[in-house]
Amino acid sequence: MRPQQTPPRMSTNHTTVLVVGAGPTGLTAALTLLKNGVKVRIIDASAETHDAARGTALMPRTQELLEILGAIDEVKAVATGPLQMAVYGEDGTTILKAFEWSQGVPPSPTTPYANIASISQSEIERILRLHLGKYGCQVEMGTKLVGLTQDSTVVSAKVLVGDATEATTITADYLIAADGARGISRRLLGVSFLGETKEDARLWTANVQVPGFSRQYWHRWGDFATMATSLKPITTSAGGGDWFQMLTLGPELPKDIPRDLAETQTLFKAISKRSDLVFADVRWVSEWKANIRMADRFSVGRVFLAGDAAHCHSPAGGQGTNTAMMDAFNLAWKLALVAKGKAAPTLLDSYEAERMPVVAEMLSLSNELHAKAFTHIPSTAFTTAAGTVTDDPMVRSAKMLQLGVNYRWSTIVRDKRDLEQEAPAAERNRDAYVAKGNVVCAGDRAPVFSGLLKLVRNSPSHVVLVFPGPLGSTAGLDELKPLVDADLVRIVVVAETSSAEVRDAQVVAAARTAYAIDADRDVFVAVRPDGVLGAYTFSVAGVQKYFKGLGVVM
């Protein structure tokens, strides 16, 4: 049972939501809450921000969420598309093959982002902090969580600020724990972190500066059966256009990993056979070991785990940052409604119910890709190797773009067509990454026709798309006025009429096709703040039932 609604508090050290951790997860959650008018404080234990190139692939679904948050333009300004991967032969200079390692999707009027955008995590964080600042919110760096208690109405967090030895208490109606796999929040809550650590699966990474080297490809040398290394062009807050992310793995990776410029150069030369490529600088040297785990629950009372605090996995597949940001968005829009007293606290139960099956499937997919790279299979790099490009350990299928991630089993989505009424929830959970079938269902990603993301971004909460039937009437919409007046919905008529908000013939046609609109009846589609199709129904009453299912307080 969820805690009771929080009464108003006046303490100067009280906030509505305290976010612990200022990585992409915490920043996304904070920005979503601020956008919805919720008071937020966000703290991070680090004394300063970093410029490391971690989590460098933004999936199309994440790009859509960033557009909803109003941050996509800054991302586009610094991100690049998925460069081809160039695989070099044994001499280190001859390119044996160059291939598309990330499989996109065909261009579509309802898929504005068809492939990944390469951008360093530090840049994502910088952009999100910039947008937090527009709401007057700054990350409180050097603020470390050391204690956590809660009751039915409030969370109390003890923090150490800077070099202080005496803890300060911050109270909050709710707390989002986004402090990573090694963070303290999960341990303070007593939540189990189930999974395994694979000590023999090691990855060494660093940011290296290589003046004058081509940025046309993601460059790769070596053999996965022994050691392989790569240089991926990146943009970092350190500036300059000569930076690359160096990734090295294989059973012959030295136990004593490189720690400085000279050692890094030596390792690279040993694998690549390239003495002409001279590193000018190296930063953020790190070793990763496979630690693949998921929390046994994503919330305890008024505290919610998100991102790496709730799950950690192999970097294979580039799902980590993207999954974490989707966690944050899924939670934050619901938390905003509850915190503002517009929905019952029971709505928050759907966070774990929706995200846990998705994360479980993500872990399974990442493990498959991890096995391809870390089980020491013969390399496909050289002409003597068997296999096609699709057999290459680095190839990522379109499934990893997260466009098929769905919540069809969720108890808070409503589809009047009952397309899957015979399939039990456990069966549908197994399809969390693939929206099967040719017809969009409630719980799926809402097809994004031109202008939809802008409508969602500029709406107080949900967007209800109205597709009038053959009579072209919008009678009855006045019955939704209480939802409109409560800033819960924005009603958008999609039709080729002068009074419709969306009336361009091509856009209307694309939308009707994407949403499988039956021309013989009125159709109402509720699009959630996270771009998910919340309801597909044929009446105003159906829309009202959907919001009743959310626990909306009128």
XYZ file of C-alpha atoms in Angstrom:
554
model
C 0.000 0.000 0.000
C 1.269 3.449 -0.951
C 1.858 6.079 1.776
C -0.833 8.683 2.282
C -0.870 12.019 0.483
C 1.714 14.441 1.858
C 0.439 17.475 3.795
C 2.033 20.858 2.949
C 5.305 21.648 4.746
C 6.984 24.986 5.403
C 10.561 24.010 6.328
C 13.266 25.842 4.377
C 15.182 22.565 4.189
C 12.214 20.707 2.767
C 11.575 19.974 -0.884
C 8.886 18.096 -2.730
C 11.302 15.682 -4.418
C 14.953 15.101 -3.553
C 16.960 13.540 -6.375
C 20.164 11.787 -5.305
C 22.650 11.544 -8.157
C 23.203 13.972 -11.036
C 23.946 11.611 -13.899
C 21.568 11.328 -16.866
C 19.016 9.478 -14.715
C 18.761 12.045 -11.951
C 18.964 15.001 -14.311
C 16.188 13.613 -16.519
C 13.970 13.014 -13.506
C 14.649 16.477 -12.096
C 14.005 18.224 -15.408
C 10.757 16.328 -15.975
C 9.537 17.272 -12.508
C 10.539 20.914 -12.883
C 8.807 21.062 -16.258
C 5.682 19.917 -14.436
C 5.948 22.567 -11.740
C 7.281 20.353 -8.945
C 9.860 21.685 -6.479
C 13.097 19.702 -6.744
C 16.542 19.551 -5.198
C 19.231 17.446 -6.819
C 22.474 16.478 -5.083
C 25.602 14.624 -6.151
C 28.469 13.265 -4.077
C 31.122 14.296 -6.613
C 32.818 17.597 -5.963
C 32.775 18.524 -9.651
C 31.345 17.395 -12.956
C 33.298 15.081 -15.264
C 34.115 15.106 -18.980
C 34.305 11.337 -19.504
C 32.832 9.824 -22.653
C 30.602 7.172 -21.152
C 27.268 6.010 -22.580
C 27.930 7.442 -26.040
C 24.899 6.156 -27.992
C 21.514 7.852 -27.648
C 18.766 5.639 -29.019
C 15.908 7.101 -31.112
C 13.427 6.595 -28.288
C 15.652 8.603 -25.956
C 15.981 11.330 -28.566
C 12.188 11.581 -28.648
C 12.106 11.997 -24.871
C 14.750 14.714 -25.077
C 12.602 16.529 -27.623
C 9.680 16.358 -25.207
C 11.958 17.896 -22.569
C 13.010 20.635 -25.000
C 16.675 19.579 -25.021
C 17.041 17.939 -28.427
C 18.412 20.985 -30.292
C 21.483 21.162 -28.064
C 21.998 17.420 -28.501
C 21.806 17.694 -32.291
C 24.383 20.487 -32.217
C 27.120 18.213 -30.831
C 26.013 14.651 -31.651
C 27.002 12.667 -34.724
C 25.295 9.811 -36.500
C 26.458 6.210 -36.138
C 29.788 6.194 -37.957
C 30.728 3.100 -39.904
C 33.094 0.746 -38.131
C 36.386 0.294 -39.986
C 38.186 -2.968 -39.229
C 41.920 -3.006 -39.941
C 44.050 -5.930 -41.046
C 47.160 -7.305 -39.412
C 49.345 -4.499 -40.770
C 47.216 -1.974 -38.850
C 46.715 0.361 -41.826
C 44.660 -1.586 -44.369
C 40.899 -1.354 -43.900
C 39.536 -4.824 -44.565
C 35.920 -3.886 -44.148
C 33.737 -0.981 -43.124
C 30.178 -1.649 -42.050
C 27.116 -0.183 -40.358
C 27.359 -1.500 -36.819
C 24.022 0.005 -35.761
C 21.014 -1.079 -37.771
C 18.534 1.758 -38.079
C 14.919 1.664 -39.176
C 13.502 2.801 -42.538
C 12.510 6.479 -42.753
C 8.900 6.985 -41.750
C 6.506 9.932 -41.295
C 5.937 8.704 -37.735
C 9.554 7.958 -36.743
C 11.494 11.239 -36.584
C 14.665 9.594 -35.268
C 15.689 6.485 -37.179
C 19.114 5.703 -35.725
C 21.408 6.432 -32.820
C 23.078 9.748 -32.056
C 26.634 9.481 -30.760
C 27.292 11.878 -27.895
C 29.318 11.594 -24.712
C 27.575 11.270 -21.376
C 29.311 14.402 -20.154
C 27.666 16.377 -22.961
C 24.245 14.936 -22.166
C 24.695 15.941 -18.548
C 25.908 19.426 -19.493
C 22.840 19.973 -21.668
C 20.433 18.717 -19.019
C 22.086 20.904 -16.347
C 21.669 23.868 -18.682
C 17.935 23.202 -18.861
C 17.683 22.740 -15.098
C 19.177 26.198 -14.766
C 16.307 27.655 -16.783
C 14.039 26.601 -13.924
C 16.375 28.071 -11.312
C 17.660 24.667 -10.224
C 21.354 23.888 -9.784
C 22.983 20.577 -8.937
C 24.330 20.665 -5.376
C 27.749 19.126 -5.987
C 29.839 17.712 -3.164
C 26.714 16.697 -1.255
C 26.874 13.080 -0.151
C 23.961 11.017 1.117
C 24.906 9.197 4.335
C 21.586 8.322 5.955
C 17.976 7.736 5.004
C 14.775 7.262 7.007
C 11.103 7.630 6.157
C 7.619 7.356 7.546
C 4.193 7.469 5.936
C 4.436 11.183 5.115
C 8.074 12.196 4.647
C 11.585 11.079 3.733
C 14.545 12.349 5.775
C 17.943 12.295 4.097
C 21.143 12.964 6.010
C 23.864 14.497 3.858
C 27.446 15.647 4.250
C 28.232 18.835 2.364
C 31.807 19.378 1.223
C 34.313 18.720 4.002
C 31.712 18.905 6.753
C 31.821 16.219 9.431
C 28.339 16.887 10.768
C 25.395 15.765 8.660
C 22.584 18.052 7.550
C 19.039 16.758 7.147
C 16.978 17.390 4.029
C 13.343 16.342 4.155
C 11.278 15.575 1.084
C 7.888 14.229 0.174
C 9.632 11.743 -2.127
C 13.186 10.720 -2.958
C 14.566 9.395 -6.251
C 17.718 7.320 -5.788
C 19.764 7.747 -8.959
C 23.205 7.378 -7.414
C 24.359 4.433 -9.502
C 25.217 0.799 -8.906
C 27.766 1.702 -6.230
C 25.596 4.320 -4.579
C 24.497 4.074 -0.979
C 20.748 4.519 -1.463
C 19.932 0.930 -2.313
C 21.921 -0.370 0.650
C 20.247 2.070 3.025
C 16.893 0.747 1.835
C 17.951 -2.868 2.303
C 17.094 -3.751 -1.292
C 18.798 -6.840 -2.718
C 20.849 -6.510 -5.914
C 20.418 -9.858 -7.633
C 22.787 -11.128 -10.308
C 26.419 -12.016 -10.860
C 29.880 -10.553 -11.321
C 32.034 -12.049 -14.081
C 35.605 -11.348 -13.044
C 37.089 -12.617 -16.313
C 35.002 -10.288 -18.489
C 37.011 -7.059 -18.395
C 36.874 -3.915 -20.471
C 39.459 -1.144 -20.317
C 38.515 2.316 -21.507
C 40.036 5.782 -21.723
C 39.553 9.110 -23.441
C 42.579 9.727 -25.655
C 43.622 12.713 -27.739
C 44.973 11.715 -31.167
C 45.802 14.866 -33.176
C 45.133 14.623 -36.890
C 43.577 11.163 -36.918
C 40.532 10.543 -39.110
C 37.116 10.946 -37.524
C 35.382 9.333 -40.482
C 35.097 5.920 -38.813
C 34.907 4.089 -35.544
C 38.304 2.391 -35.943
C 39.019 -1.147 -34.745
C 42.129 -3.316 -34.568
C 43.019 -6.721 -33.220
C 41.239 -9.953 -32.544
C 38.540 -10.697 -29.968
C 40.181 -14.094 -29.456
C 43.235 -12.333 -27.970
C 42.883 -8.551 -27.679
C 40.949 -5.966 -29.651
C 40.957 -2.194 -29.341
C 39.055 0.639 -30.966
C 39.051 4.421 -31.262
C 35.635 6.039 -31.445
C 35.434 9.789 -32.212
C 33.802 11.694 -29.357
C 33.008 15.239 -28.322
C 33.793 16.147 -24.736
C 33.512 19.247 -22.621
C 37.315 19.305 -22.675
C 36.971 20.825 -26.136
C 38.865 20.210 -29.337
C 38.131 17.762 -32.115
C 40.896 15.238 -31.549
C 39.329 13.141 -28.799
C 38.473 9.465 -29.078
C 37.101 6.863 -26.726
C 39.520 3.928 -26.583
C 37.937 0.586 -25.729
C 40.058 -2.522 -25.217
C 39.041 -6.067 -24.303
C 40.076 -9.677 -24.702
C 41.517 -12.565 -22.692
C 45.054 -11.183 -23.061
C 44.191 -7.774 -21.607
C 46.969 -7.139 -19.028
C 46.043 -7.561 -15.393
C 47.927 -4.349 -14.675
C 45.974 -2.007 -16.897
C 47.479 1.217 -18.291
C 47.232 4.180 -15.955
C 49.048 6.947 -17.816
C 49.781 8.274 -21.292
C 52.897 6.185 -21.934
C 51.299 2.909 -20.869
C 48.184 3.654 -22.908
C 50.275 4.371 -25.998
C 52.205 1.130 -25.519
C 49.048 -0.974 -25.249
C 47.522 0.632 -28.323
C 50.649 0.112 -30.430
C 50.931 -3.523 -29.364
C 47.436 -4.259 -30.671
C 47.148 -1.903 -33.653
C 50.735 -2.039 -34.953
C 50.385 1.710 -35.555
C 53.471 3.689 -34.563
C 52.313 6.718 -36.569
C 49.400 7.473 -34.239
C 50.777 9.420 -31.286
C 48.559 10.184 -28.303
C 48.811 13.729 -26.962
C 46.762 13.193 -23.812
C 44.776 10.569 -21.945
C 41.938 11.122 -19.468
C 39.464 9.095 -17.478
C 41.230 5.739 -17.511
C 38.940 3.036 -16.166
C 38.494 -0.722 -15.959
C 35.072 -2.325 -16.094
C 34.163 -5.821 -14.936
C 30.902 -7.494 -15.853
C 28.528 -6.844 -12.965
C 25.082 -7.828 -14.189
C 22.392 -7.256 -11.574
C 18.865 -5.995 -10.941
C 17.230 -4.832 -7.723
C 14.470 -7.091 -6.442
C 12.221 -4.045 -6.139
C 12.316 -0.535 -7.557
C 10.683 1.289 -4.658
C 10.396 1.254 -0.895
C 7.719 3.526 0.496
C 8.456 7.048 -0.705
C 11.858 6.210 -2.198
C 12.327 5.071 -5.798
C 15.354 3.469 -7.436
C 16.145 4.416 -11.027
C 18.925 3.813 -13.530
C 22.058 2.004 -12.389
C 20.863 2.142 -8.790
C 18.178 -0.328 -9.885
C 20.066 -2.319 -12.522
C 23.542 -2.651 -13.997
C 24.720 -4.656 -16.962
C 27.202 -5.033 -19.776
C 27.838 -1.900 -21.863
C 27.281 -4.091 -24.929
C 24.322 -2.731 -26.826
C 24.469 0.808 -25.483
C 21.305 0.336 -23.423
C 22.429 1.625 -20.027
C 22.051 5.392 -20.262
C 18.975 5.053 -22.458
C 17.214 2.614 -20.146
C 18.088 4.778 -17.156
C 16.648 7.921 -18.738
C 13.466 6.050 -19.635
C 13.218 4.888 -16.012
C 13.442 8.491 -14.907
C 10.841 9.770 -17.350
C 8.383 6.973 -16.574
C 8.624 7.693 -12.861
C 8.762 11.476 -12.947
C 5.554 12.229 -14.847
C 3.623 9.999 -12.467
C 5.341 11.463 -9.434
C 4.469 14.955 -10.673
C 0.753 14.139 -10.753
C 0.856 12.574 -7.296
C 3.018 15.303 -5.757
C 0.612 17.967 -7.005
C -2.351 16.078 -5.586
C -3.806 15.333 -9.014
C -3.524 11.549 -8.789
C -3.642 8.996 -6.008
C -0.313 7.601 -4.730
C -1.333 4.185 -6.087
C -0.328 5.459 -9.556
C 3.295 5.136 -8.450
C 2.955 1.356 -8.227
C 2.908 1.289 -12.028
C 6.531 2.491 -12.184
C 7.951 -0.838 -11.039
C 5.219 -2.813 -12.809
C 6.065 -1.191 -16.141
C 9.817 -0.804 -15.951
C 10.918 -4.062 -14.314
C 9.920 -6.327 -17.260
C 11.612 -3.917 -19.685
C 14.808 -3.900 -17.639
C 14.755 -7.695 -17.348
C 14.514 -8.002 -21.134
C 17.248 -5.394 -21.571
C 19.550 -7.398 -19.320
C 18.872 -10.496 -21.393
C 19.618 -8.725 -24.682
C 22.744 -7.066 -23.292
C 23.958 -10.424 -22.008
C 23.614 -11.924 -25.489
C 25.703 -9.136 -27.003
C 28.131 -9.345 -24.112
C 28.659 -13.045 -24.803
C 29.477 -12.344 -28.458
C 32.283 -9.989 -27.476
C 33.594 -11.690 -24.345
C 33.469 -15.416 -25.075
C 36.634 -15.125 -27.161
C 35.090 -16.141 -30.454
C 37.345 -16.051 -33.531
C 37.600 -12.513 -34.831
C 35.759 -11.538 -37.988
C 38.352 -8.849 -38.582
C 40.565 -10.686 -41.013
C 39.923 -12.142 -44.427
C 40.641 -15.626 -43.135
C 37.826 -15.406 -40.617
C 34.505 -17.029 -41.333
C 31.169 -15.286 -41.109
C 29.429 -12.221 -42.481
C 29.174 -8.673 -41.163
C 26.049 -9.625 -39.215
C 28.165 -12.140 -37.294
C 30.490 -9.395 -36.103
C 30.449 -8.982 -32.304
C 29.853 -5.242 -32.648
C 26.723 -5.323 -34.834
C 23.594 -4.066 -33.064
C 20.113 -4.895 -34.358
C 17.269 -2.406 -34.722
C 15.677 -3.939 -31.624
C 18.268 -2.064 -29.563
C 16.892 1.304 -30.742
C 14.156 0.879 -28.074
C 11.382 1.947 -30.450
C 9.589 -1.294 -29.635
C 9.792 -0.957 -25.853
C 6.236 -1.172 -24.575
C 4.006 -1.637 -21.532
C 1.116 -3.556 -23.092
C 0.643 -5.581 -19.893
C 0.326 -2.493 -17.683
C -2.850 -2.201 -15.647
C -3.029 1.553 -16.237
C -3.200 1.437 -20.050
C -6.573 0.944 -21.717
C -7.289 -0.458 -25.186
C -10.964 -0.813 -26.003
C -10.174 -3.136 -28.905
C -8.854 -5.740 -26.445
C -6.436 -7.036 -29.052
C -4.626 -9.166 -26.497
C -7.389 -10.087 -24.096
C -6.478 -13.775 -24.426
C -2.785 -13.255 -23.609
C -1.950 -13.251 -19.890
C 0.275 -10.491 -18.530
C 3.172 -12.905 -17.956
C 3.115 -13.834 -21.642
C 3.074 -10.207 -22.778
C 5.951 -9.318 -20.446
C 8.252 -11.364 -22.642
C 7.616 -8.950 -25.498
C 8.728 -5.870 -23.565
C 11.269 -4.847 -26.230
C 9.176 -5.674 -29.303
C 5.695 -4.314 -29.998
C 4.526 -7.355 -31.950
C 1.938 -7.172 -34.696
C 1.149 -4.510 -37.250
C -1.371 -2.568 -35.181
C -0.347 -0.091 -32.498
C -1.722 -0.960 -29.053
C -2.147 0.823 -25.753
C 1.190 0.594 -23.966
C 3.205 0.988 -27.169
C 5.321 3.956 -28.130
C 2.898 6.444 -29.662
C 3.628 6.880 -33.397
C 5.146 10.337 -33.744
C 3.501 12.209 -36.588
C 4.796 15.689 -37.422
C 4.279 18.032 -34.482
C 3.212 15.423 -31.915
C 6.294 15.726 -29.704
C 5.868 19.494 -29.649
C 2.254 19.025 -28.577
C 3.335 16.697 -25.778
C 6.128 19.073 -24.731
C 3.758 22.033 -24.514
C 0.988 20.157 -22.733
C 0.459 20.129 -18.966
C 0.216 16.336 -18.933
C -1.549 14.096 -21.456
C -2.513 14.851 -25.047
C -5.834 13.372 -26.165
C -5.930 12.964 -29.939
C -9.451 13.018 -31.342
C -10.050 11.413 -34.741
C -13.664 12.253 -35.696
C -15.740 9.588 -37.430
C -17.735 9.966 -40.673
C -19.979 12.705 -39.295
C -16.964 14.829 -38.406
C -18.542 15.798 -35.102
C -16.642 16.588 -31.924
C -19.753 16.727 -29.787
C -19.252 15.503 -26.278
C -15.755 16.886 -25.821
C -17.142 19.348 -23.278
C -17.434 16.387 -20.922
C -13.627 16.366 -20.781
C -13.540 20.000 -19.642
C -12.875 19.071 -15.978
C -9.721 17.252 -17.099
C -8.695 20.227 -19.219
C -9.365 22.703 -16.409
C -7.280 20.557 -14.047
C -4.329 20.766 -16.464
C -4.487 17.027 -17.007
C -5.117 16.962 -20.749
C -4.804 18.922 -23.925
C -7.406 17.952 -26.526
C -6.176 17.919 -30.129
C -8.546 17.207 -33.005
C -6.848 15.501 -35.962
C -8.910 16.070 -39.105
C -8.879 17.918 -42.414
C -11.175 20.646 -41.139
C -10.487 24.301 -40.486
C -11.275 23.947 -36.782
C -8.892 21.031 -36.192
C -5.552 21.761 -34.536
C -3.828 19.157 -36.725
C -5.285 19.547 -40.206
C -2.500 19.250 -42.789
C -3.708 16.553 -45.198
C -0.439 14.609 -45.265
C -0.007 14.734 -41.501
C -3.610 13.679 -40.903
C -3.256 10.789 -43.349
C -0.005 9.633 -41.734
C -1.548 9.829 -38.264
C -4.687 7.917 -39.247
C -2.595 5.177 -40.828
C -0.161 4.939 -37.916
C -2.949 4.745 -35.343
C -5.040 2.325 -37.452
C -8.043 4.639 -37.348
C -11.377 3.137 -38.336
C -13.086 5.689 -40.570
C -16.517 4.518 -39.439
C -16.273 5.673 -35.834
C -14.795 8.274 -33.504
C -11.421 7.330 -32.043
C -9.812 8.847 -28.952
C -6.113 8.264 -28.274
C -4.516 9.392 -25.004
C -0.771 10.003 -25.324
C 1.043 9.990 -22.002
C 3.688 12.578 -21.032
C 6.380 9.968 -21.788
C 5.142 9.484 -25.353
C 3.427 6.174 -24.622
C -0.045 5.389 -25.931
C -2.043 5.307 -22.715
C -5.518 4.699 -24.076
C -7.199 3.764 -27.347
C -10.934 4.069 -27.070
C -14.046 5.050 -28.983
C -15.804 7.431 -26.626
C -15.371 10.275 -24.202
C -16.458 7.846 -21.497
C -13.511 5.629 -22.431
C -11.134 8.546 -21.932
C -12.685 9.258 -18.550
C -12.280 5.611 -17.527
C -8.609 5.750 -18.484
C -7.972 8.712 -16.192
C -9.999 7.076 -13.452
C -7.633 4.117 -13.788
C -4.710 6.472 -13.160
C -6.301 7.458 -9.875
C -6.842 11.017 -11.051
C -8.259 13.256 -8.353
C -10.916 15.638 -9.664
